[in-house]
Amino acid sequence: MRRRRHGRDKEAPELDITAFLNLMVVLVPFLLVSAVFSRVTILELNMPSGAGGGAPDDPVVTVEVVVRSDALEISDGEKVIARFPNLYLAEVGEEDQGDAALQEGVQQQDQILSALPTAEVYDLKKLTEFLLEVKASYPDKTDTILLMEAEIAYEHLVGVMDTVRGAEVRVEGSDPSDPDAVEKVILFPDISIGDAP
């Protein structure tokens, strides 16, 4: 009796990978180019480490900048040492209204505040002056904590971060009308971000 051979005479099918290769030819350069552009827009943040060590030998100075909808506050970790009111709210003023009208007014105010540039909402000049004084007192200090309320616009966060990282200071003895007589001073470049209490 003869045995039948099933499937042994058939050749293995060829695997067609041209469509996959076409995809890779397009996808790889696209990913490489987009990775370069995404790298340009990254701000490096130093997040606090979760590991607790021993007690430090010398007292640690803490600089906290709290961004609230009504003010900028600077604290030493325990108490508020400076407060700069919201410029826009100081101009508009607060009026007594009914609860429903007040709630609607707050929502409109939040929309207006998020549309305004940071320098028109917060007094960044006074913030810079105060941070320069703090930096003069603690020249080796490079880190700060930036805390913000949930409704703060992202643009305002970035504006305050830029102010905390560095400032432009006029060179002493220079002509006030000379725009080139300004030098960049690094204040607190190591920023940790968190939610305001």
mmCIF file of C-alpha atoms in Angstrom:
data_model
loop_
_atom_site.group_PDB
_atom_site.id
_atom_site.type_symbol
_atom_site.label_atom_id
_atom_site.label_comp_id
_atom_site.label_asym_id
_atom_site.label_seq_id
_atom_site.Cartn_x
_atom_site.Cartn_y
_atom_site.Cartn_z
ATOM 1 C CA MET A 1 0.000 0.000 0.000
ATOM 2 C CA ARG A 2 1.186 3.336 -0.920
ATOM 3 C CA ARG A 3 1.170 6.227 1.484
ATOM 4 C CA ARG A 4 -0.026 9.535 0.296
ATOM 5 C CA ARG A 5 2.044 12.580 0.846
ATOM 6 C CA HIS A 6 -0.037 15.509 1.880
ATOM 7 C CA GLY A 7 1.511 18.933 1.728
ATOM 8 C CA ARG A 8 5.104 17.854 1.293
ATOM 9 C CA ASP A 9 5.176 18.713 -2.346
ATOM 10 C CA LYS A 10 3.874 22.231 -1.789
ATOM 11 C CA GLU A 11 6.365 25.071 -1.500
ATOM 12 C CA ALA A 12 6.336 27.444 1.462
ATOM 13 C CA PRO A 13 4.497 30.680 0.642
ATOM 14 C CA GLU A 14 6.606 33.816 0.259
ATOM 15 C CA LEU A 15 6.157 36.559 2.801
ATOM 16 C CA ASP A 16 5.413 39.899 1.116
ATOM 17 C CA ILE A 17 6.910 42.645 3.282
ATOM 18 C CA THR A 18 7.053 45.455 0.726
ATOM 19 C CA ALA A 19 4.090 47.264 2.298
ATOM 20 C CA PHE A 20 5.780 47.112 5.707
ATOM 21 C CA LEU A 21 9.065 48.401 4.281
ATOM 22 C CA ASN A 22 7.246 51.271 2.561
ATOM 23 C CA LEU A 23 5.718 52.216 5.903
ATOM 24 C CA MET A 24 9.126 52.144 7.613
ATOM 25 C CA VAL A 25 10.718 54.270 4.880
ATOM 26 C CA VAL A 26 8.171 57.009 5.597
ATOM 27 C CA LEU A 27 7.762 56.546 9.356
ATOM 28 C CA VAL A 28 11.409 56.458 10.488
ATOM 29 C CA PRO A 29 12.441 59.860 9.030
ATOM 30 C CA PHE A 30 9.204 61.415 10.314
ATOM 31 C CA LEU A 31 9.855 60.171 13.861
ATOM 32 C CA LEU A 32 13.468 61.332 13.770
ATOM 33 C CA VAL A 33 12.520 64.831 12.641
ATOM 34 C CA SER A 34 9.673 65.186 15.143
ATOM 35 C CA ALA A 35 11.925 63.996 17.992
ATOM 36 C CA VAL A 36 14.367 66.821 17.271
ATOM 37 C CA PHE A 37 11.625 69.465 17.333
ATOM 38 C CA SER A 38 10.053 68.150 20.518
ATOM 39 C CA ARG A 39 13.466 68.289 22.210
ATOM 40 C CA VAL A 40 13.723 72.046 21.593
ATOM 41 C CA THR A 41 10.594 72.896 23.587
ATOM 42 C CA ILE A 42 11.388 70.935 26.771
ATOM 43 C CA LEU A 43 12.069 72.803 30.015
ATOM 44 C CA GLU A 44 14.129 70.692 32.354
ATOM 45 C CA LEU A 45 12.609 70.437 35.818
ATOM 46 C CA ASN A 46 14.289 68.951 38.846
ATOM 47 C CA MET A 47 11.633 67.066 40.742
ATOM 48 C CA PRO A 48 12.205 66.530 44.457
ATOM 49 C CA SER A 49 13.435 63.074 45.313
ATOM 50 C CA GLY A 50 11.217 60.797 47.361
ATOM 51 C CA ALA A 51 14.071 59.346 49.398
ATOM 52 C CA GLY A 52 14.417 60.925 52.816
ATOM 53 C CA GLY A 53 17.888 61.292 54.199
ATOM 54 C CA GLY A 54 19.196 62.232 57.581
ATOM 55 C CA ALA A 55 18.716 65.627 59.173
ATOM 56 C CA PRO A 56 20.754 68.324 57.425
ATOM 57 C CA ASP A 57 23.570 69.979 59.345
ATOM 58 C CA ASP A 58 22.670 73.553 58.435
ATOM 59 C CA PRO A 59 19.184 75.039 58.088
ATOM 60 C CA VAL A 60 17.803 74.936 54.565
ATOM 61 C CA VAL A 61 16.429 78.117 53.042
ATOM 62 C CA THR A 62 13.241 77.537 51.079
ATOM 63 C CA VAL A 63 11.906 79.932 48.464
ATOM 64 C CA GLU A 64 8.310 79.299 47.439
ATOM 65 C CA VAL A 65 6.464 81.375 44.855
ATOM 66 C CA VAL A 66 2.717 80.784 45.083
ATOM 67 C CA VAL A 67 0.653 81.853 42.061
ATOM 68 C CA ARG A 68 -2.919 82.573 43.096
ATOM 69 C CA SER A 69 -5.704 84.091 41.030
ATOM 70 C CA ASP A 70 -5.707 87.212 43.228
ATOM 71 C CA ALA A 71 -1.983 87.591 44.035
ATOM 72 C CA LEU A 72 1.583 86.349 43.848
ATOM 73 C CA GLU A 73 2.933 85.262 47.224
ATOM 74 C CA ILE A 74 6.504 84.526 48.214
ATOM 75 C CA SER A 75 7.048 82.423 51.302
ATOM 76 C CA ASP A 76 9.936 80.840 53.136
ATOM 77 C CA GLY A 77 8.096 77.540 53.506
ATOM 78 C CA GLU A 78 6.421 78.569 56.756
ATOM 79 C CA LYS A 79 4.984 82.056 56.312
ATOM 80 C CA VAL A 80 4.300 84.537 53.527
ATOM 81 C CA ILE A 81 7.107 87.100 53.372
ATOM 82 C CA ALA A 82 5.859 89.102 50.357
ATOM 83 C CA ARG A 83 2.555 89.478 48.534
ATOM 84 C CA PHE A 84 1.965 91.220 45.212
ATOM 85 C CA PRO A 85 -1.737 91.695 44.368
ATOM 86 C CA ASN A 86 -3.204 90.880 40.961
ATOM 87 C CA LEU A 87 -2.916 94.040 38.836
ATOM 88 C CA TYR A 88 -6.086 93.397 36.868
ATOM 89 C CA LEU A 89 -8.237 92.792 39.948
ATOM 90 C CA ALA A 90 -6.834 95.921 41.604
ATOM 91 C CA GLU A 91 -7.928 98.004 38.585
ATOM 92 C CA VAL A 92 -11.381 96.457 38.239
ATOM 93 C CA GLY A 93 -12.122 96.334 41.967
ATOM 94 C CA GLU A 94 -14.521 94.075 43.801
ATOM 95 C CA GLU A 95 -18.253 94.828 43.868
ATOM 96 C CA ASP A 96 -20.901 93.244 46.093
ATOM 97 C CA GLN A 97 -23.350 91.267 43.965
ATOM 98 C CA GLY A 98 -25.804 88.415 44.409
ATOM 99 C CA ASP A 99 -24.435 84.866 44.613
ATOM 100 C CA ALA A 100 -25.447 83.889 41.047
ATOM 101 C CA ALA A 101 -24.129 87.133 39.566
ATOM 102 C CA LEU A 102 -20.951 86.815 41.619
ATOM 103 C CA GLN A 103 -20.342 83.262 40.370
ATOM 104 C CA GLU A 104 -20.899 84.373 36.758
ATOM 105 C CA GLY A 105 -18.561 87.337 37.297
ATOM 106 C CA VAL A 106 -15.827 85.051 38.643
ATOM 107 C CA GLN A 107 -16.097 82.796 35.574
ATOM 108 C CA GLN A 108 -15.894 85.803 33.239
ATOM 109 C CA GLN A 109 -12.933 87.134 35.219
ATOM 110 C CA ASP A 110 -11.084 83.823 34.875
ATOM 111 C CA GLN A 111 -11.614 83.913 31.097
ATOM 112 C CA ILE A 112 -10.374 87.516 30.903
ATOM 113 C CA LEU A 113 -7.343 86.775 33.101
ATOM 114 C CA SER A 114 -6.320 83.762 31.044
ATOM 115 C CA ALA A 115 -6.442 85.875 27.856
ATOM 116 C CA LEU A 116 -4.263 88.687 29.251
ATOM 117 C CA PRO A 117 -0.451 88.598 29.113
ATOM 118 C CA THR A 118 1.227 87.652 32.388
ATOM 119 C CA ALA A 119 2.785 91.106 32.858
ATOM 120 C CA GLU A 120 -0.697 92.697 32.798
ATOM 121 C CA VAL A 121 -2.080 90.274 35.390
ATOM 122 C CA TYR A 122 0.818 89.946 37.853
ATOM 123 C CA ASP A 123 3.409 92.517 38.925
ATOM 124 C CA LEU A 124 6.456 90.725 37.542
ATOM 125 C CA LYS A 125 8.662 93.789 38.033
ATOM 126 C CA LYS A 126 8.122 93.782 41.817
ATOM 127 C CA LEU A 127 8.529 89.998 41.852
ATOM 128 C CA THR A 128 11.870 90.349 40.048
ATOM 129 C CA GLU A 129 13.062 93.064 42.453
ATOM 130 C CA PHE A 130 12.171 90.944 45.476
ATOM 131 C CA LEU A 131 13.799 87.818 44.038
ATOM 132 C CA LEU A 132 16.966 89.827 43.310
ATOM 133 C CA GLU A 133 17.060 90.803 47.011
ATOM 134 C CA VAL A 134 16.605 87.164 48.045
ATOM 135 C CA LYS A 135 19.343 86.077 45.618
ATOM 136 C CA ALA A 136 21.688 88.740 47.051
ATOM 137 C CA SER A 137 21.067 87.320 50.545
ATOM 138 C CA TYR A 138 21.536 83.698 49.426
ATOM 139 C CA PRO A 139 23.811 83.704 46.348
ATOM 140 C CA ASP A 140 24.378 79.918 46.371
ATOM 141 C CA LYS A 141 20.646 79.127 46.365
ATOM 142 C CA THR A 142 19.530 77.865 42.939
ATOM 143 C CA ASP A 143 16.295 76.002 43.648
ATOM 144 C CA THR A 144 12.788 77.239 44.255
ATOM 145 C CA ILE A 145 9.305 75.794 44.475
ATOM 146 C CA LEU A 146 6.561 77.198 42.255
ATOM 147 C CA LEU A 147 3.075 76.430 43.562
ATOM 148 C CA MET A 148 -0.086 77.390 41.702
ATOM 149 C CA GLU A 149 -3.836 77.176 42.023
ATOM 150 C CA ALA A 150 -5.742 74.924 39.642
ATOM 151 C CA GLU A 151 -7.398 77.713 37.640
ATOM 152 C CA ILE A 152 -4.158 79.530 36.752
ATOM 153 C CA ALA A 153 -3.599 79.724 32.991
ATOM 154 C CA TYR A 154 -0.600 77.875 31.567
ATOM 155 C CA GLU A 155 0.708 81.086 29.965
ATOM 156 C CA HIS A 156 0.855 82.728 33.395
ATOM 157 C CA LEU A 157 2.718 79.734 34.826
ATOM 158 C CA VAL A 158 5.340 80.010 32.076
ATOM 159 C CA GLY A 159 5.611 83.797 32.540
ATOM 160 C CA VAL A 160 6.195 83.474 36.281
ATOM 161 C CA MET A 161 8.659 80.606 35.691
ATOM 162 C CA ASP A 162 10.666 82.775 33.294
ATOM 163 C CA THR A 163 10.732 85.558 35.889
ATOM 164 C CA VAL A 164 11.873 83.183 38.650
ATOM 165 C CA ARG A 165 14.599 81.641 36.460
ATOM 166 C CA GLY A 166 16.311 84.894 35.567
ATOM 167 C CA ALA A 167 16.110 88.662 35.222
ATOM 168 C CA GLU A 168 17.548 91.378 33.049
ATOM 169 C CA VAL A 169 19.419 93.953 35.123
ATOM 170 C CA ARG A 170 20.813 97.265 33.910
ATOM 171 C CA VAL A 171 24.606 97.524 34.222
ATOM 172 C CA GLU A 172 25.627 100.056 36.874
ATOM 173 C CA GLY A 173 26.893 103.354 35.505
ATOM 174 C CA SER A 174 25.412 102.761 32.056
ATOM 175 C CA ASP A 175 23.276 105.141 30.040
ATOM 176 C CA PRO A 176 19.558 104.459 30.752
ATOM 177 C CA SER A 177 18.709 104.978 27.077
ATOM 178 C CA ASP A 178 21.209 102.319 25.946
ATOM 179 C CA PRO A 179 19.306 99.055 25.319
ATOM 180 C CA ASP A 180 22.549 97.033 25.201
ATOM 181 C CA ALA A 181 23.498 97.948 28.781
ATOM 182 C CA VAL A 182 21.424 95.090 30.186
ATOM 183 C CA GLU A 183 22.815 91.818 31.500
ATOM 184 C CA LYS A 184 20.992 88.567 32.207
ATOM 185 C CA VAL A 185 21.162 87.441 35.855
ATOM 186 C CA ILE A 186 20.316 83.848 36.725
ATOM 187 C CA LEU A 187 18.128 83.756 39.837
ATOM 188 C CA PHE A 188 16.639 80.336 40.626
ATOM 189 C CA PRO A 189 16.930 78.028 37.594
ATOM 190 C CA ASP A 190 16.070 74.775 39.430
ATOM 191 C CA ILE A 191 12.278 74.927 39.694
ATOM 192 C CA SER A 192 9.942 72.373 41.238
ATOM 193 C CA ILE A 193 6.236 72.698 40.443
ATOM 194 C CA GLY A 194 3.301 71.810 42.674
ATOM 195 C CA ASP A 195 -0.258 72.647 43.701
ATOM 196 C CA ALA A 196 -0.872 75.622 45.969
ATOM 197 C CA PRO A 197 -2.213 74.861 49.440
#
